[in-house]
mmCIF file of C-alpha atoms and ligand atoms in Angstrom:
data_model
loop_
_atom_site.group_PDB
_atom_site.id
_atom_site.type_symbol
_atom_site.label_atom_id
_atom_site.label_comp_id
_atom_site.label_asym_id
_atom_site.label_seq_id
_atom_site.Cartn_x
_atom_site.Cartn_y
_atom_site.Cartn_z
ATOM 1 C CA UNK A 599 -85.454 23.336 -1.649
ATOM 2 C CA UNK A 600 -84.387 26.440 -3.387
ATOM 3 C CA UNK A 601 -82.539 29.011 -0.992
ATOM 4 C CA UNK A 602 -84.282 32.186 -1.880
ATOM 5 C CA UNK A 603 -87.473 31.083 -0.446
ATOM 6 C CA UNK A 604 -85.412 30.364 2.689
ATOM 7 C CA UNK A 605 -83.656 33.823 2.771
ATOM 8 C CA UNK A 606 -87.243 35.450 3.256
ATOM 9 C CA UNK A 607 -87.613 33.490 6.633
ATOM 10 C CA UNK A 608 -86.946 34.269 10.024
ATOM 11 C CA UNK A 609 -84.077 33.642 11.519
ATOM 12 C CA UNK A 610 -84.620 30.597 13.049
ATOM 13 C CA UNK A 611 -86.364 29.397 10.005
ATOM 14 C CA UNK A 612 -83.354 30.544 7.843
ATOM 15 C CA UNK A 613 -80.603 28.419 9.905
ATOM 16 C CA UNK A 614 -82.628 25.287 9.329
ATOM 17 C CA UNK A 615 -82.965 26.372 5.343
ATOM 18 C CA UNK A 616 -79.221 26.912 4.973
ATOM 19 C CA UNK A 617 -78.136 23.702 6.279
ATOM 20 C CA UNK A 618 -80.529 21.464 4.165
ATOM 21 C CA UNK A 619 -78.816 22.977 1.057
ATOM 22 C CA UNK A 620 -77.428 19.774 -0.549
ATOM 23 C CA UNK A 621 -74.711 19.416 -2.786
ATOM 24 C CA UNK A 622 -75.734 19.867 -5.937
ATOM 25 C CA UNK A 623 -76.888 23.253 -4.873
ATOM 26 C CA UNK A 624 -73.319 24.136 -4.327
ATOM 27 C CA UNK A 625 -72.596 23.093 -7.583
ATOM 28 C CA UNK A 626 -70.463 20.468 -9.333
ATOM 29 C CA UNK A 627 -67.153 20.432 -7.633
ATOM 30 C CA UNK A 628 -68.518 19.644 -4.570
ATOM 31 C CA UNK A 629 -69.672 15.812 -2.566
ATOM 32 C CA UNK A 630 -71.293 16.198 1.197
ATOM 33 C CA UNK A 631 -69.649 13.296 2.654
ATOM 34 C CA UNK A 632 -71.490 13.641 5.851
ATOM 35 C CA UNK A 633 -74.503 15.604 7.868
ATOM 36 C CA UNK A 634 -72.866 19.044 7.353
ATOM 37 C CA UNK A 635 -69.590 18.153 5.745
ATOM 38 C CA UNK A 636 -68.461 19.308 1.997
ATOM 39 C CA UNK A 637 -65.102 18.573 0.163
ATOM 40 C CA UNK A 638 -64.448 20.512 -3.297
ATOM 41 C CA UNK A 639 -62.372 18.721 -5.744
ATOM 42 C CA UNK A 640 -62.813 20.686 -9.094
ATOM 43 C CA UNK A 641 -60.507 18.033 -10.873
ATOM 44 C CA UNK A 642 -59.037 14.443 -10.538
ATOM 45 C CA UNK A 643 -55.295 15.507 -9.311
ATOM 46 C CA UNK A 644 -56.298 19.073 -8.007
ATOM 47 C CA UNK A 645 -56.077 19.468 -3.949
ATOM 48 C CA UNK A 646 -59.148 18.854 -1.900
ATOM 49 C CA UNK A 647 -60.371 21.875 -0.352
ATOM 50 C CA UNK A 648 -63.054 21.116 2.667
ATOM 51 C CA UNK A 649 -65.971 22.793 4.581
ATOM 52 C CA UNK A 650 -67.353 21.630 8.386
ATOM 53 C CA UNK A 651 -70.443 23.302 9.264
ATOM 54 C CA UNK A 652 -70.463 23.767 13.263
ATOM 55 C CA UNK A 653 -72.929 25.539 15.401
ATOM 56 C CA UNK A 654 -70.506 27.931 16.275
ATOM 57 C CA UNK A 655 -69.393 28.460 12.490
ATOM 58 C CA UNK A 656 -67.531 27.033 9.621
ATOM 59 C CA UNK A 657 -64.330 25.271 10.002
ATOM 60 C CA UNK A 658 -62.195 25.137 6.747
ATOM 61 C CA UNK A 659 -59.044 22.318 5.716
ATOM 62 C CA UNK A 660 -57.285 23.678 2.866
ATOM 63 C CA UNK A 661 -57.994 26.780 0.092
ATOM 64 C CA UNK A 662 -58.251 24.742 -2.580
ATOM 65 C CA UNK A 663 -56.210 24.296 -6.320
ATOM 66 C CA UNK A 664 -56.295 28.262 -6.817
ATOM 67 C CA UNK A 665 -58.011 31.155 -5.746
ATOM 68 C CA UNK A 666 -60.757 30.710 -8.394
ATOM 69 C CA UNK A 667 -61.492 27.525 -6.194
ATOM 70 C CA UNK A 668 -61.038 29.234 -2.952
ATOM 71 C CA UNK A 669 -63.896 31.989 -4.018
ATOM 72 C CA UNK A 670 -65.720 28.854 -5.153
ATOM 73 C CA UNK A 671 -65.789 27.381 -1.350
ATOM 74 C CA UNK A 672 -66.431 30.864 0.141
ATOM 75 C CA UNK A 673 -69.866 30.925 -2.147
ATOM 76 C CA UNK A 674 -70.501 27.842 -1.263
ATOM 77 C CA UNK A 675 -70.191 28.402 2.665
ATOM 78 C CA UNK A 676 -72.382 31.285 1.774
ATOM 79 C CA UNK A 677 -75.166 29.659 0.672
ATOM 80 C CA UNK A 678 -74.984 27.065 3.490
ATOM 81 C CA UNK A 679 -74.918 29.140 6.280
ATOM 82 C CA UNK A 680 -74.759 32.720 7.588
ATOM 83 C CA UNK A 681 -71.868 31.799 10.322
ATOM 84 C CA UNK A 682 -68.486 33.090 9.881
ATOM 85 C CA UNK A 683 -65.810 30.858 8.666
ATOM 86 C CA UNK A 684 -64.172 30.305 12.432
ATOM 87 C CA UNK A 685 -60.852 28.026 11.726
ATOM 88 C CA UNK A 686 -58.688 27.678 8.985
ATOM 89 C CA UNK A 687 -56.437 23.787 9.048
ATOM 90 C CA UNK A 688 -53.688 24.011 6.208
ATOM 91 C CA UNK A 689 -52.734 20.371 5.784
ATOM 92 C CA UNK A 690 -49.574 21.380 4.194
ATOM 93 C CA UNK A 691 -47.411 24.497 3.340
ATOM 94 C CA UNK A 692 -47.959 24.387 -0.892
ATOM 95 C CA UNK A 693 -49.323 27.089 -3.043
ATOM 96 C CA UNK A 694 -52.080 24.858 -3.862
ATOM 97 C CA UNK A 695 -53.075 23.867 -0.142
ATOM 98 C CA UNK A 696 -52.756 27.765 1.178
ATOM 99 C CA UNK A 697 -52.734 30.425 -1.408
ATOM 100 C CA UNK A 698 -56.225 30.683 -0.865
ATOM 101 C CA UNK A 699 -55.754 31.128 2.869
ATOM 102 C CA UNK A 700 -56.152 35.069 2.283
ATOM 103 C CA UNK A 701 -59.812 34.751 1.291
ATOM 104 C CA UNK A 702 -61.336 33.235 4.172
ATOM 105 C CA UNK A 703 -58.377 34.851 7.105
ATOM 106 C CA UNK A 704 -59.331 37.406 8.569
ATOM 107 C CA UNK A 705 -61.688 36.456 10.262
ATOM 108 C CA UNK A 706 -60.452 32.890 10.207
ATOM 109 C CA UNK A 707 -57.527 31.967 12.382
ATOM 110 C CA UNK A 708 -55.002 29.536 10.402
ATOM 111 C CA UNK A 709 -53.891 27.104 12.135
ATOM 112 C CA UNK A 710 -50.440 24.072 10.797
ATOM 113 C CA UNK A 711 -47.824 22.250 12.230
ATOM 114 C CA UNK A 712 -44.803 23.826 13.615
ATOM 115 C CA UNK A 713 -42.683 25.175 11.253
ATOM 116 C CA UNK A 714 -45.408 26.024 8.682
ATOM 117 C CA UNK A 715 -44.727 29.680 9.044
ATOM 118 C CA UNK A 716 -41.173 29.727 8.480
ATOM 119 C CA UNK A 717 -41.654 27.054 5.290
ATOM 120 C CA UNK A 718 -44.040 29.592 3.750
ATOM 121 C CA UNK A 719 -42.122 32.542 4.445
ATOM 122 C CA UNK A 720 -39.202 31.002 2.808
ATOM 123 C CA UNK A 721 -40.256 29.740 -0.515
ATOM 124 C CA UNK A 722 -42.877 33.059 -0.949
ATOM 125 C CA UNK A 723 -42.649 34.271 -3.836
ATOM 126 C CA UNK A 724 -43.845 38.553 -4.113
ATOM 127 C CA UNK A 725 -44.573 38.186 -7.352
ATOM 128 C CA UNK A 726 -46.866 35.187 -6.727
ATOM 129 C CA UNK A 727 -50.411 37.538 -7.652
ATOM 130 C CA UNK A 728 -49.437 39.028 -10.471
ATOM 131 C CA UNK A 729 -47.918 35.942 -12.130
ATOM 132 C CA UNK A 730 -51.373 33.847 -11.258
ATOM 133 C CA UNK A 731 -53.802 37.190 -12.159
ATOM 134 C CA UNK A 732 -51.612 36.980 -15.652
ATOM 135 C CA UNK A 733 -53.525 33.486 -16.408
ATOM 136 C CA UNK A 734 -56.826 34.556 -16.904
ATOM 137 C CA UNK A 735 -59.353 36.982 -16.323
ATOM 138 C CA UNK A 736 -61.267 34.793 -14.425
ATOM 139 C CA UNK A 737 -57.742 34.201 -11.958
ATOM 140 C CA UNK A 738 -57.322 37.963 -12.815
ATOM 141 C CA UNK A 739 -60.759 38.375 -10.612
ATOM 142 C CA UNK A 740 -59.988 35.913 -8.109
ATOM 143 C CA UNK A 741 -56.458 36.844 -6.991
ATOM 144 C CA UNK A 742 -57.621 39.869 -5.735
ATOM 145 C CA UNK A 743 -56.536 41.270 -2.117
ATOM 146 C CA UNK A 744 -53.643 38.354 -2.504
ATOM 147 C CA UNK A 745 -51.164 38.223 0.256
ATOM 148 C CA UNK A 746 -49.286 35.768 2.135
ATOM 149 C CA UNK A 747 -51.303 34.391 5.463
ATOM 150 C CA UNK A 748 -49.150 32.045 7.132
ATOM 151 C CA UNK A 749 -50.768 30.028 10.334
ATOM 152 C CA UNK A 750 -51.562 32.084 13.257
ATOM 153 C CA UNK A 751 -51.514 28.397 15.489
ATOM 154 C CA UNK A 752 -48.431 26.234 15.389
ATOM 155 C CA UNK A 753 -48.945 23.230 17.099
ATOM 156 C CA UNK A 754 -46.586 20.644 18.623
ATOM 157 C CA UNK A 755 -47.171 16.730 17.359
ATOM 158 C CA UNK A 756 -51.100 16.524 17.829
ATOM 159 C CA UNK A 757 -53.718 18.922 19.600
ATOM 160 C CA UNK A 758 -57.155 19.041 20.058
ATOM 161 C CA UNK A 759 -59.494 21.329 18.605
ATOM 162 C CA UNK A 760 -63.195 21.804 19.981
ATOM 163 C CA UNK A 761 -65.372 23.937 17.624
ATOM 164 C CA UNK A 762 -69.144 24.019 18.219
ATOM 165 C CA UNK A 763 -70.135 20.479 18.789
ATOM 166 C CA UNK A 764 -67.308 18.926 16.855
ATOM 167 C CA UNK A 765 -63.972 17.469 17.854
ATOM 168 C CA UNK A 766 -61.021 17.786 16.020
ATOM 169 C CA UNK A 767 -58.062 16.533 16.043
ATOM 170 C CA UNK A 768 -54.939 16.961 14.192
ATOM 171 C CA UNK A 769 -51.702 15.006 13.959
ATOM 172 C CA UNK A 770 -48.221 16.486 12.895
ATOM 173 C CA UNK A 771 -46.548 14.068 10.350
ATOM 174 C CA UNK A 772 -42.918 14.718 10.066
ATOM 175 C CA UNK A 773 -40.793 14.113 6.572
ATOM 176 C CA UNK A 774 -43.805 12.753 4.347
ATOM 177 C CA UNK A 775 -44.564 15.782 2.218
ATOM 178 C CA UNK A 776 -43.876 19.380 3.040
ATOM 179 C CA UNK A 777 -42.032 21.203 6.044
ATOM 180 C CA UNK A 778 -45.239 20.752 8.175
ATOM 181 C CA UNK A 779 -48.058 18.422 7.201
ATOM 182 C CA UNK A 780 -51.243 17.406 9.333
ATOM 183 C CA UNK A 781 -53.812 15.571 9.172
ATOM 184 C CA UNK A 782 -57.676 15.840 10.663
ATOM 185 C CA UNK A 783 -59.272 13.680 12.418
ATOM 186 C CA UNK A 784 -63.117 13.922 13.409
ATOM 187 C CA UNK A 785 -63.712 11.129 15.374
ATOM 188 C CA UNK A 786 -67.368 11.115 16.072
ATOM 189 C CA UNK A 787 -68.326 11.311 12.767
ATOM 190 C CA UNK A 788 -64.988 9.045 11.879
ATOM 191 C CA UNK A 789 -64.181 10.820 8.821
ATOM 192 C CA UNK A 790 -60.318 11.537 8.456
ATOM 193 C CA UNK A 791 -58.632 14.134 5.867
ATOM 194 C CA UNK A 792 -55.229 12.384 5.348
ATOM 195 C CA UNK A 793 -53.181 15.024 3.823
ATOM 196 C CA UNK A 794 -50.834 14.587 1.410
ATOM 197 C CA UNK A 795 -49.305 11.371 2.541
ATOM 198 C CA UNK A 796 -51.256 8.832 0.478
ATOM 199 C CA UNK A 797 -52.837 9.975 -2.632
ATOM 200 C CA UNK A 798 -55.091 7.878 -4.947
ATOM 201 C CA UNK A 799 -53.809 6.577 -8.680
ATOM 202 C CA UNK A 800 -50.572 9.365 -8.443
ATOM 203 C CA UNK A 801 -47.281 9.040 -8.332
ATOM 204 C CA UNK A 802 -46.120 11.987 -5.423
ATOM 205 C CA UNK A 803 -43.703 14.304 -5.576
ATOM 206 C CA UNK A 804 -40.889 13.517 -3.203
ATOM 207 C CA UNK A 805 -38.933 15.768 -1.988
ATOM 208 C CA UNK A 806 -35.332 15.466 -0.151
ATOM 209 C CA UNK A 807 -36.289 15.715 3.240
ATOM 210 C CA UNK A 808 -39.210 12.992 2.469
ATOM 211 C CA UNK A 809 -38.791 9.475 4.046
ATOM 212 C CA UNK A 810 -40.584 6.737 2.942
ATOM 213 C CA UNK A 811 -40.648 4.804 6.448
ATOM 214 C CA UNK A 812 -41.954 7.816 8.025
ATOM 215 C CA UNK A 813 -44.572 8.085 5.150
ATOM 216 C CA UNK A 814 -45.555 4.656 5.677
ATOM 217 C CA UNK A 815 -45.569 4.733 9.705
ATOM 218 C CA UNK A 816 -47.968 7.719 9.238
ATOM 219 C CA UNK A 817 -50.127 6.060 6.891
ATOM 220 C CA UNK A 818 -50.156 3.093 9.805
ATOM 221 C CA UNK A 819 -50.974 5.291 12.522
ATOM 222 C CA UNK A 820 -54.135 6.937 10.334
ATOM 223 C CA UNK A 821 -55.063 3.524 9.472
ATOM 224 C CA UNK A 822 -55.402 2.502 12.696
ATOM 225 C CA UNK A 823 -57.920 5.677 13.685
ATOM 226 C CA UNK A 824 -60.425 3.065 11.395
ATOM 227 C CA UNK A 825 -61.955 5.988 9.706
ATOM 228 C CA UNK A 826 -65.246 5.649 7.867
ATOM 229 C CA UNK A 827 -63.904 8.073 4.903
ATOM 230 C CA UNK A 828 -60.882 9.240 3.821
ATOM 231 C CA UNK A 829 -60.607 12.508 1.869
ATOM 232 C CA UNK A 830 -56.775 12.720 0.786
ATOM 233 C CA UNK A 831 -55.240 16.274 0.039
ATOM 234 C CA UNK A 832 -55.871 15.453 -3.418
ATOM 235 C CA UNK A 833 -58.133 13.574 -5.796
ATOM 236 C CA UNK A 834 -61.580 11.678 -4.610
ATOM 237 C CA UNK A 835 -62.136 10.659 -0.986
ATOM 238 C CA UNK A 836 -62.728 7.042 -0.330
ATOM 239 C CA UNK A 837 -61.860 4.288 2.467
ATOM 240 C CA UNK A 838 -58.428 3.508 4.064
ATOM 241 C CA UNK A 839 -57.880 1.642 0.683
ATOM 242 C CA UNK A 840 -56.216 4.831 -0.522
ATOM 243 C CA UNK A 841 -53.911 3.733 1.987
ATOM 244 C CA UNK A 842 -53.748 -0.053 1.403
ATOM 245 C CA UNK A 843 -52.504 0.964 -2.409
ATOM 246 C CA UNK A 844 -50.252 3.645 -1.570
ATOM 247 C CA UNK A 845 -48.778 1.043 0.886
ATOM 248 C CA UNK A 846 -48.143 -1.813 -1.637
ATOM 249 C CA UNK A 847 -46.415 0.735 -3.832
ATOM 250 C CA UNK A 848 -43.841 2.188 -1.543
ATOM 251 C CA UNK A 849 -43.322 -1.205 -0.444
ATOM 252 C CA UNK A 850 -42.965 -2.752 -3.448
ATOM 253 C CA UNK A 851 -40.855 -0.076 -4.816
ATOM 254 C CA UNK A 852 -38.550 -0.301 -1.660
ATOM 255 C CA UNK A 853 -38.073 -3.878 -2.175
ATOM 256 C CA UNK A 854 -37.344 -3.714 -5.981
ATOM 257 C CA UNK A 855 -34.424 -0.404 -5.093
ATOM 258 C CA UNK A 856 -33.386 -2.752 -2.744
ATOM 259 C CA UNK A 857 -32.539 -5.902 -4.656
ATOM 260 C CA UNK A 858 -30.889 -3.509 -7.163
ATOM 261 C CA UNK A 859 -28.769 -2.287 -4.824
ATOM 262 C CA UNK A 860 -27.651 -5.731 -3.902
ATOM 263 C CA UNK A 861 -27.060 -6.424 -6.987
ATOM 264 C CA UNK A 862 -24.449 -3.865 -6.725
ATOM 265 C CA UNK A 863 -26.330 -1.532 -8.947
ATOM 266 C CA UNK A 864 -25.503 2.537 -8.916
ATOM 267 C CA UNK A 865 -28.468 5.275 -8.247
ATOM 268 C CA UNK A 866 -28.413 6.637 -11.582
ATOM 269 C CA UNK A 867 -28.504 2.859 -13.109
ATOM 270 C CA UNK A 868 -31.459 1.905 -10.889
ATOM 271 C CA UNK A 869 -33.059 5.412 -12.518
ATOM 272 C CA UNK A 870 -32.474 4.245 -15.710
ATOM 273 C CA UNK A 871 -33.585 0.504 -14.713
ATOM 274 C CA UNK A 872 -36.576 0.717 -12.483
ATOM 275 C CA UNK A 873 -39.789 0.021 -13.369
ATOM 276 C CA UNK A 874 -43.153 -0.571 -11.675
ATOM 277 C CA UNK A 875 -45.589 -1.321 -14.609
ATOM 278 C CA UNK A 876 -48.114 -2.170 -12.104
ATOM 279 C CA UNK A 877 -48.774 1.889 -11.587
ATOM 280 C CA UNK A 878 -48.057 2.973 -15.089
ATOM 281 C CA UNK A 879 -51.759 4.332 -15.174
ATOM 282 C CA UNK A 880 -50.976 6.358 -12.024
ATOM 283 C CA UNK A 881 -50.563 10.050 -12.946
ATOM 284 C CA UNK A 882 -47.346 12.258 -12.551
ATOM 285 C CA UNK A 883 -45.000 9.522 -13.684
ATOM 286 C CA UNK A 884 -42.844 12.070 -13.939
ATOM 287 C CA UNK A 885 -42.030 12.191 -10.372
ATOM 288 C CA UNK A 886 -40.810 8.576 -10.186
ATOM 289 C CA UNK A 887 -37.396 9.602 -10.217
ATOM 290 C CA UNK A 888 -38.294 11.478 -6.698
ATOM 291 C CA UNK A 889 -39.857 8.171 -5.533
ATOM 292 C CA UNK A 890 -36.329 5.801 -6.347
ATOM 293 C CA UNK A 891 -34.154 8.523 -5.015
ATOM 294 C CA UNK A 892 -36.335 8.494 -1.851
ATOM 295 C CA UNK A 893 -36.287 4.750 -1.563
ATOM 296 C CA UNK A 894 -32.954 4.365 -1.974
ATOM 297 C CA UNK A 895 -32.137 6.634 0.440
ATOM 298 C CA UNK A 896 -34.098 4.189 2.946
ATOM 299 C CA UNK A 897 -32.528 0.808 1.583
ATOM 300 C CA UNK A 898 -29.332 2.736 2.170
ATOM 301 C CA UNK A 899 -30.299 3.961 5.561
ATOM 302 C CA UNK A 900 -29.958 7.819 5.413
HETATM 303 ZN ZN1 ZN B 110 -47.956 19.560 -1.660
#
């Protein structure tokens, strides 16, 4: 159905127009998952960027890679429906997860974890814009009326958001990616956006504070919501097997640091020693390093 026969209806005729726009109509980057549900990946490893049509508006989890794909998600909640975008759910505090934040707030309210503001505040950087406008004229379009929006929400360990006829709710994950990371759960239409916990065929980035138990207790606790899909912060959505392999890795990893440290072995020899051939097609191998530090802080207890 093309959309500019629909935008010479009536109103009534219009809302029922809009929301029959399918994906394709959005263009390439973009899968509906569900009745009214959208996720934009433009590439493989870039962050997931989501729109939830309610009938009181739009509800939005995450900005997307860069701003280019931020203004991407604002056209496409333009051509599926005349609402305003109502809630904004960061999953994380990153650049890719939240720069875009300043195209859809105001009038969106942000909403993260506690601590999110402070995190962001913190590792801002002012000259942000202009380095990212500097990449292309196409970013050079898109970065325009940059600034920092932090959450306006912080949230304590899990709340419950009603929008319209839909039901979220979100749960705070502590130490398994960035200073405040939560995940969405819709549980009538049993679709769960997982963060940045567990993410399909990469090796993460792990940073100090990370633990690997608490990474893998979170990815128990999601697992056993039973969702239908899982759409991870980055990369294609799928089923809780995003989970089961992220699982085997850090477990298998944790029990080959650990063997090594029995055998007496230092931190910079297990570096040098480790390997896990079984992921070698995973991408970012670069951040393995981050991944035996972080286990062998666990084996080690600290
Ligand atoms: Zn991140």
């Amino acid at each position: 159905m093309k959309l500019e026969r629909c935008l010479l209806g009536v109103a009534a005729v219009l809302a029922v127009c809009s929301s029959s726009a399918q994906a394709q109509d959005l263009g390439p980057h973009f899968r509906k998952i569900k009745e009214g549900i959208y996720v934009q990946s433009a590439r493989e490893v870039n962050s997931t960027s989501s729109i939830i049509l309610t009938e009181e508006g739009v509800v939005i989890i995450d900005t997307g890679q860069t701003p280019i794909d931020a203004r991407e998600v604002m056209e496409a909640v333009r051509k599926l429906t005349r609402l305003p975008v109502r809630l904004l759910i960061n999953t994380e505090v990153h650049p890719d997860h939240t720069t875009g934040n300043f195209v859809f707030s105001p009038p969106a309210l942000v909403i993260n974890a506690d601590g999110a503001v402070e995190a962001m505040r913190k590792a801002f950087d002012p000259e942000r814009g202009n380095t990212l406008a500097k990449e292309s004229a196409e970013m050079r379009e898109a970065v325009q009326g940059y600034r920092l929006v932090t959450p306006h929400i912080e949230y304590h360990d899990k709340t419950t958001v009603h929008v319209g006829e839909r039901t979220f709710e979100l749960l705070h994950f502590k130490n398994v990616h960035s200073e405040a990371d939560t995940a969405v759960w819709l549980p009538n239409e049993r679709v769960l956006f997982a963060a940045s916990v567990a993410i399909p065929t990469s090796i993460n980035n792990l940073r100090p504070f990370v633990s690997i138990p608490d990474m893998l207790a979170a990815i128990k606790t999601m697992k056993s919501l039973n969702p239908e899909i899982v759409v991870p912060g980055h990369g294609s959505f799928g089923t809780t097997k995003i989970f089961d392999d992220s699982q085997r890795y850090y477990e298998l990893l944790l029990e080959r640091v650990g063997v090594m440290v029995r055998e007496g072995k230092s931190l910079d020899q297990i570096k040098r020693e480790l390997r896990m051939p079984e992921y070698a097609s995973w991408s970012y191998q670069e951040r393995m390093p981050t991944n035996i530090e972080a286990a062998y802080r666990a084996v080690m207890g600290n």
